[in-house]
Short mmCIF file of C-alpha atoms in Angstrom, two decimals:
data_model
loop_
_atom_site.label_atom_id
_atom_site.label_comp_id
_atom_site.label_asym_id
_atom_site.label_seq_id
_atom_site.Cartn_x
_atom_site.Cartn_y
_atom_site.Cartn_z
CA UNK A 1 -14.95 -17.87 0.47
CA UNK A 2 -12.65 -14.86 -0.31
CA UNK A 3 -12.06 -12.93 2.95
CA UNK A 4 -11.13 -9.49 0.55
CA UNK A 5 -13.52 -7.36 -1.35
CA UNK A 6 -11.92 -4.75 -3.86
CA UNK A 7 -13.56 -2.03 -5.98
CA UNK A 8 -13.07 -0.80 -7.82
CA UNK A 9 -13.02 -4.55 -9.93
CA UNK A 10 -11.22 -2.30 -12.80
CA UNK A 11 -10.10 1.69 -13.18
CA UNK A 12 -8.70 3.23 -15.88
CA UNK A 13 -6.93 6.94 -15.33
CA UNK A 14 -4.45 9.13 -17.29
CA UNK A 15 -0.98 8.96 -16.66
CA UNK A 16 0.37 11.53 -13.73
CA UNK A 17 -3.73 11.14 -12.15
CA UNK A 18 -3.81 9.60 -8.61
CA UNK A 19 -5.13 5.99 -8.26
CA UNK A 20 -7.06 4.68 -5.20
CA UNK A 21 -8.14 0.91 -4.87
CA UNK A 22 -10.34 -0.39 -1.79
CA UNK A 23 -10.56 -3.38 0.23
CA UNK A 24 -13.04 -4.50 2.77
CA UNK A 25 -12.59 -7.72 4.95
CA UNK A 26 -14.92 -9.40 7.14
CA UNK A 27 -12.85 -10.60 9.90
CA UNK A 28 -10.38 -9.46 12.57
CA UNK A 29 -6.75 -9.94 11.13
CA UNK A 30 -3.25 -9.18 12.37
CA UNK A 31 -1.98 -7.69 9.02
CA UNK A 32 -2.92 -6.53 5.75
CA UNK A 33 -0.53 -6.77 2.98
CA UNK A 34 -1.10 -5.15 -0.84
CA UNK A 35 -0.03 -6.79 -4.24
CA UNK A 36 0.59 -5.94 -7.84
CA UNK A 37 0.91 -8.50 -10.88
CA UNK A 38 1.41 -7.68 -13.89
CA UNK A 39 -0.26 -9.40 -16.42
CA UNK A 40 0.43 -13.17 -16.00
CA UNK A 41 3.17 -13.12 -14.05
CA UNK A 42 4.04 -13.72 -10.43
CA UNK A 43 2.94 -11.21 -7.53
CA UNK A 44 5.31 -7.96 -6.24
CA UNK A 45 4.88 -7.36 -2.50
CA UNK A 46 4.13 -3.69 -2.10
CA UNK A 47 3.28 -2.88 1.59
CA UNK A 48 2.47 -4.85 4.85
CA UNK A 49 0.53 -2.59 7.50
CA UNK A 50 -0.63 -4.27 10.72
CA UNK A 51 -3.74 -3.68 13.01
CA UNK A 52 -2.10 -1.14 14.94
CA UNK A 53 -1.17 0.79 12.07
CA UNK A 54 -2.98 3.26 10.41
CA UNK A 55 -0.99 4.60 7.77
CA UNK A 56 1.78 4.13 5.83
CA UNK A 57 3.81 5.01 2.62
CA UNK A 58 6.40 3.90 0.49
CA UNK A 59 7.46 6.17 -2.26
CA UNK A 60 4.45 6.69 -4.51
CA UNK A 61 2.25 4.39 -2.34
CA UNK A 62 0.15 5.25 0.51
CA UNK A 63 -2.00 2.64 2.20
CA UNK A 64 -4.31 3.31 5.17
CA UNK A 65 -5.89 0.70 7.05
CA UNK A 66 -9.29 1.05 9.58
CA UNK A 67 -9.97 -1.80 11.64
CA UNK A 68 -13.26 -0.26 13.12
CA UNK A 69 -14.26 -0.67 9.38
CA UNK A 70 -12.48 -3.52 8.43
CA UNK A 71 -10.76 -1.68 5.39
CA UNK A 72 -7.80 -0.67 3.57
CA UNK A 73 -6.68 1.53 0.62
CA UNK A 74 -3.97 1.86 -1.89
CA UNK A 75 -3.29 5.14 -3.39
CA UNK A 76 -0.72 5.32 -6.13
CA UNK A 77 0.37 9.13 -6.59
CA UNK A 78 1.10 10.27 -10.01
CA UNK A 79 0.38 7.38 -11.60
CA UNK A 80 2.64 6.33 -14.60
CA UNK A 81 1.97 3.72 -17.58
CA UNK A 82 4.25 0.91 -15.63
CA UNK A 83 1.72 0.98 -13.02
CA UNK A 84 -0.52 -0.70 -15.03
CA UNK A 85 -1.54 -4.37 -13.29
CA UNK A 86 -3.63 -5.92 -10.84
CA UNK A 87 -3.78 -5.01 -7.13
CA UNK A 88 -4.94 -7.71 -4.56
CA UNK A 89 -4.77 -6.91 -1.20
CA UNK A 90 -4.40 -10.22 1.42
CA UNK A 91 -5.04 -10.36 4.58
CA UNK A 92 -4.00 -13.20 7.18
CA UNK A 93 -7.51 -13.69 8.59
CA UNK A 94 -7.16 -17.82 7.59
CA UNK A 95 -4.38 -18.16 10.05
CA UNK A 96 -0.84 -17.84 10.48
CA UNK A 97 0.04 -18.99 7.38
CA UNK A 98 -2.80 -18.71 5.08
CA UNK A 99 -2.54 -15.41 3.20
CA UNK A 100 -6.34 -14.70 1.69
CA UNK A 101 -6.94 -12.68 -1.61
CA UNK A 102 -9.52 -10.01 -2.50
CA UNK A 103 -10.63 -10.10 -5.57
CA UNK A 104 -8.39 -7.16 -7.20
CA UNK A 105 -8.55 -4.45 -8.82
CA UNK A 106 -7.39 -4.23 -12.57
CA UNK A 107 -5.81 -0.77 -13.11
CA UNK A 108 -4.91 0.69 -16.66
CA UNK A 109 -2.58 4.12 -16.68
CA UNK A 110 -3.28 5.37 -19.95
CA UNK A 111 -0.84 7.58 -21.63
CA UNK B 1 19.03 -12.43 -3.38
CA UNK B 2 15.09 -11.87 -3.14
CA UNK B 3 14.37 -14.00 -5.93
CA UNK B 4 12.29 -16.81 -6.05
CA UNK B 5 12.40 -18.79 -9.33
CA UNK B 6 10.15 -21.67 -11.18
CA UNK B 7 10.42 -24.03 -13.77
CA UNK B 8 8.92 -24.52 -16.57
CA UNK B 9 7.71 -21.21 -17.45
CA UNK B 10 5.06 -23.04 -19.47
CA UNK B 11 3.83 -26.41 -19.92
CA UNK B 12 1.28 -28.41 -21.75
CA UNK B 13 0.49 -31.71 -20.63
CA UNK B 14 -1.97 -34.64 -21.48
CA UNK B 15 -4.83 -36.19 -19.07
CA UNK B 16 -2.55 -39.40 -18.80
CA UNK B 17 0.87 -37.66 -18.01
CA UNK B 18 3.19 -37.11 -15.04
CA UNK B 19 4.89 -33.83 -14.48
CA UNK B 20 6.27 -31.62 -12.00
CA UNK B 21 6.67 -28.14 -11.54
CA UNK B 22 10.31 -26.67 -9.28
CA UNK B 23 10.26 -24.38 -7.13
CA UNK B 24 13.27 -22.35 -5.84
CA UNK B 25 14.68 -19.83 -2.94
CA UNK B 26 17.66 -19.20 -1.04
CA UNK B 27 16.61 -16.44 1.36
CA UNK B 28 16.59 -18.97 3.79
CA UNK B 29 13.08 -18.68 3.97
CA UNK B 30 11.30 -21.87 6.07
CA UNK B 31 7.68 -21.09 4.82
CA UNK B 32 7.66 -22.40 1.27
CA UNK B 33 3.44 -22.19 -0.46
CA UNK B 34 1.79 -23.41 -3.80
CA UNK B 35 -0.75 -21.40 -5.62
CA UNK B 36 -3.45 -21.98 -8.15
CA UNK B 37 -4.38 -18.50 -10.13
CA UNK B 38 -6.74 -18.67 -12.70
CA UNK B 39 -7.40 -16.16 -15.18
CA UNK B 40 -8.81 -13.07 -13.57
CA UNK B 41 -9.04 -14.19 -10.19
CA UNK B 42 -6.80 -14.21 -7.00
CA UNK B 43 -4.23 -16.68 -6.45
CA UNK B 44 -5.75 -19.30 -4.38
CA UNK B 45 -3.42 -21.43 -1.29
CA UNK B 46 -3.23 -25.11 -1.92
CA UNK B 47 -0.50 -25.77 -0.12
CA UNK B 48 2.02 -24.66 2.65
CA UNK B 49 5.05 -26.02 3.94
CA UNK B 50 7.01 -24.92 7.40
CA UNK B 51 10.73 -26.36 8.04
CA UNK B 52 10.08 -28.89 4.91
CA UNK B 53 6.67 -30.62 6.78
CA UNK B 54 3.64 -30.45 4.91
CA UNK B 55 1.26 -28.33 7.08
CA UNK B 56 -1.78 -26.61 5.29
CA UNK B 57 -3.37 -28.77 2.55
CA UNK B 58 -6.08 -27.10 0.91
CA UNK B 59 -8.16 -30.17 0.38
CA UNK B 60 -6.38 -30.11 -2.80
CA UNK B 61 -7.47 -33.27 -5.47
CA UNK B 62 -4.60 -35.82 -4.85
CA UNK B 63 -3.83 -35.54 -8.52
CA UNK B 64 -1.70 -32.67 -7.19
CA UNK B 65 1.06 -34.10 -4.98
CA UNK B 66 3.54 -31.67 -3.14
CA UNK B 67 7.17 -32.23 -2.09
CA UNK B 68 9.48 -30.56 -0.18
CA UNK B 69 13.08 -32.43 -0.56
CA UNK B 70 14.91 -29.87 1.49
CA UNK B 71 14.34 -26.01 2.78
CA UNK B 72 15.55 -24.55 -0.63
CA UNK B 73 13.07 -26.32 -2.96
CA UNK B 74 9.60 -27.18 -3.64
CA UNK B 75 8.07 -29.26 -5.88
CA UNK B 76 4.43 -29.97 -7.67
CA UNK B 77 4.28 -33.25 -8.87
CA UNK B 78 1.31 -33.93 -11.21
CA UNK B 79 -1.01 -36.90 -12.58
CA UNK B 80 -3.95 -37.71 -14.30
CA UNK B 81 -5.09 -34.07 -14.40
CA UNK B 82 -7.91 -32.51 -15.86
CA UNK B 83 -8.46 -29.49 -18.32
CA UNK B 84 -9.80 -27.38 -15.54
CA UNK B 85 -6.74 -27.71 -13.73
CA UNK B 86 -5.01 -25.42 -16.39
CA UNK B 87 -3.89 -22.45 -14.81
CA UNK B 88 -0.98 -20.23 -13.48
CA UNK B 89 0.76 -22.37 -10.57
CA UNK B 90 2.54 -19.70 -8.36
CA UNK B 91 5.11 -20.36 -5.50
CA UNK B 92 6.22 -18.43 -2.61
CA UNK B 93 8.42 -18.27 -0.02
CA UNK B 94 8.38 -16.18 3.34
CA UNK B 95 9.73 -16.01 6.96
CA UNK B 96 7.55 -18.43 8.97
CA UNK B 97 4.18 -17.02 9.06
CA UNK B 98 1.84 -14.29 7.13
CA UNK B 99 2.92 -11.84 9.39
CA UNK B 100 5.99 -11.26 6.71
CA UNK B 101 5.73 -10.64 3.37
CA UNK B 102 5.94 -13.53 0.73
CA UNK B 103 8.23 -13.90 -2.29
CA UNK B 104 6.14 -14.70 -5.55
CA UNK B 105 8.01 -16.57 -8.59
CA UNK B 106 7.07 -16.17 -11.77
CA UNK B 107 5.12 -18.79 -12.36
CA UNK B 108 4.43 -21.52 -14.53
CA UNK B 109 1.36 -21.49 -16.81
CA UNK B 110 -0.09 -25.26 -17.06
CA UNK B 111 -2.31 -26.27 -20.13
CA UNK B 112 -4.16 -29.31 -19.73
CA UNK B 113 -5.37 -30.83 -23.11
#
């Protein structure tokens, strides 16, 4: 069974709005890494935060994680039409090799 | 070079033929994975390799059969599949274990008729 549950499943904003994307996981897990693929194509790694992290950014991104409530979010600042793909986060909770998908979330930026 | 690459981009193959799908890094990665995406969902792990050895098999149909000739390459050979098995087949490669991030290629799209 999937270990990640996203919502939203799909969210559709203007261009230059702020997009935030949830994931909840049921287990404890080392790390929590975030995704984007564009439309049929292979996956770009975003971010990696681990357990004892709480926060972190990279340029428009700004994930948080809570462990007491075994979840994460992605918020894209001043969102832009490129932005528009899917977002999985993955979380090692199968192991030490065995990266497990949420479900994603399908974001549109519309212009 | 952060690129990981696959070949063919897209395929179409029959229930009775034999294929494979390449798979390609040289970040000197030893963690080399095969993914099965289908439309609208998450990728899914079928299988992993660590320093070229087979180690996580998804309990994977042996119609899919993996290889890993040396630390550089990876391949899916395929046989006797079905249409269900169409999807995207991704690849990645990453440092040994998920506590580093992996390196998706593009992917090949597989049609089964």
């Amino acid at each position: 069974s999937q270990q990640g549950e996203e919502d939203p499943q799909a969210l559709s904003i203007q261009e230059g709005e702020n997009a935030t994307m949830n994931c909840s996981y049921k287990t404890s897990i080392n790390n929590l890494q975030w995704y984007r693929q564009n439309s049929g194509r292979g996956l770009v790694h975003l971010i990696l935060i681990r357990s004892n992290e709480r926060e972190k950014h990279s340029g428009r991104l700004r994930v948080t994680l809570d462990t007491s409530k075994k979840s994460s979010s992605l918020l894209i600042t001043a969102s832009r039409a490129a932005d528009t793909a899917s977002y999985f986060c993955a979380t090692d909770w199968g192991g030490a090799q065995k990266l497990v998908f949420g479900q994603g979330t399908r974001l549109t930026i519309n212009p | 070079d952060t690129e990981v690459t696959q070949t063919p981009k897209h395929l179409v193959m029959g229930m009775t033929n034999k294929k494979s799908l390449k798979c390609e890094q040289h970040m000197g990665h030893r963690a080399m994975y095969w993914y099965k995406q289908k439309a609208k969902k998450p990728p899914e792990l079928m299988f992993v390799y660590s320093y070229e050895k087979l180690s996580i098999n998804e309990s994977v149909p042996s119609r899919f059969s993996p290889e890993c000739p040396n630390s550089s390459l990876l391949n899916l050979h395929l046989h006797a599949l079905q249409p269900e098995d169409s999807a995207l087949y991704l690849c990645a490669s990453s440092q040994l274990t998920t506590q580093e991030t992996q390196y998706f290629g593009p992917g090949t799209r597989l049609l089964v008729l």
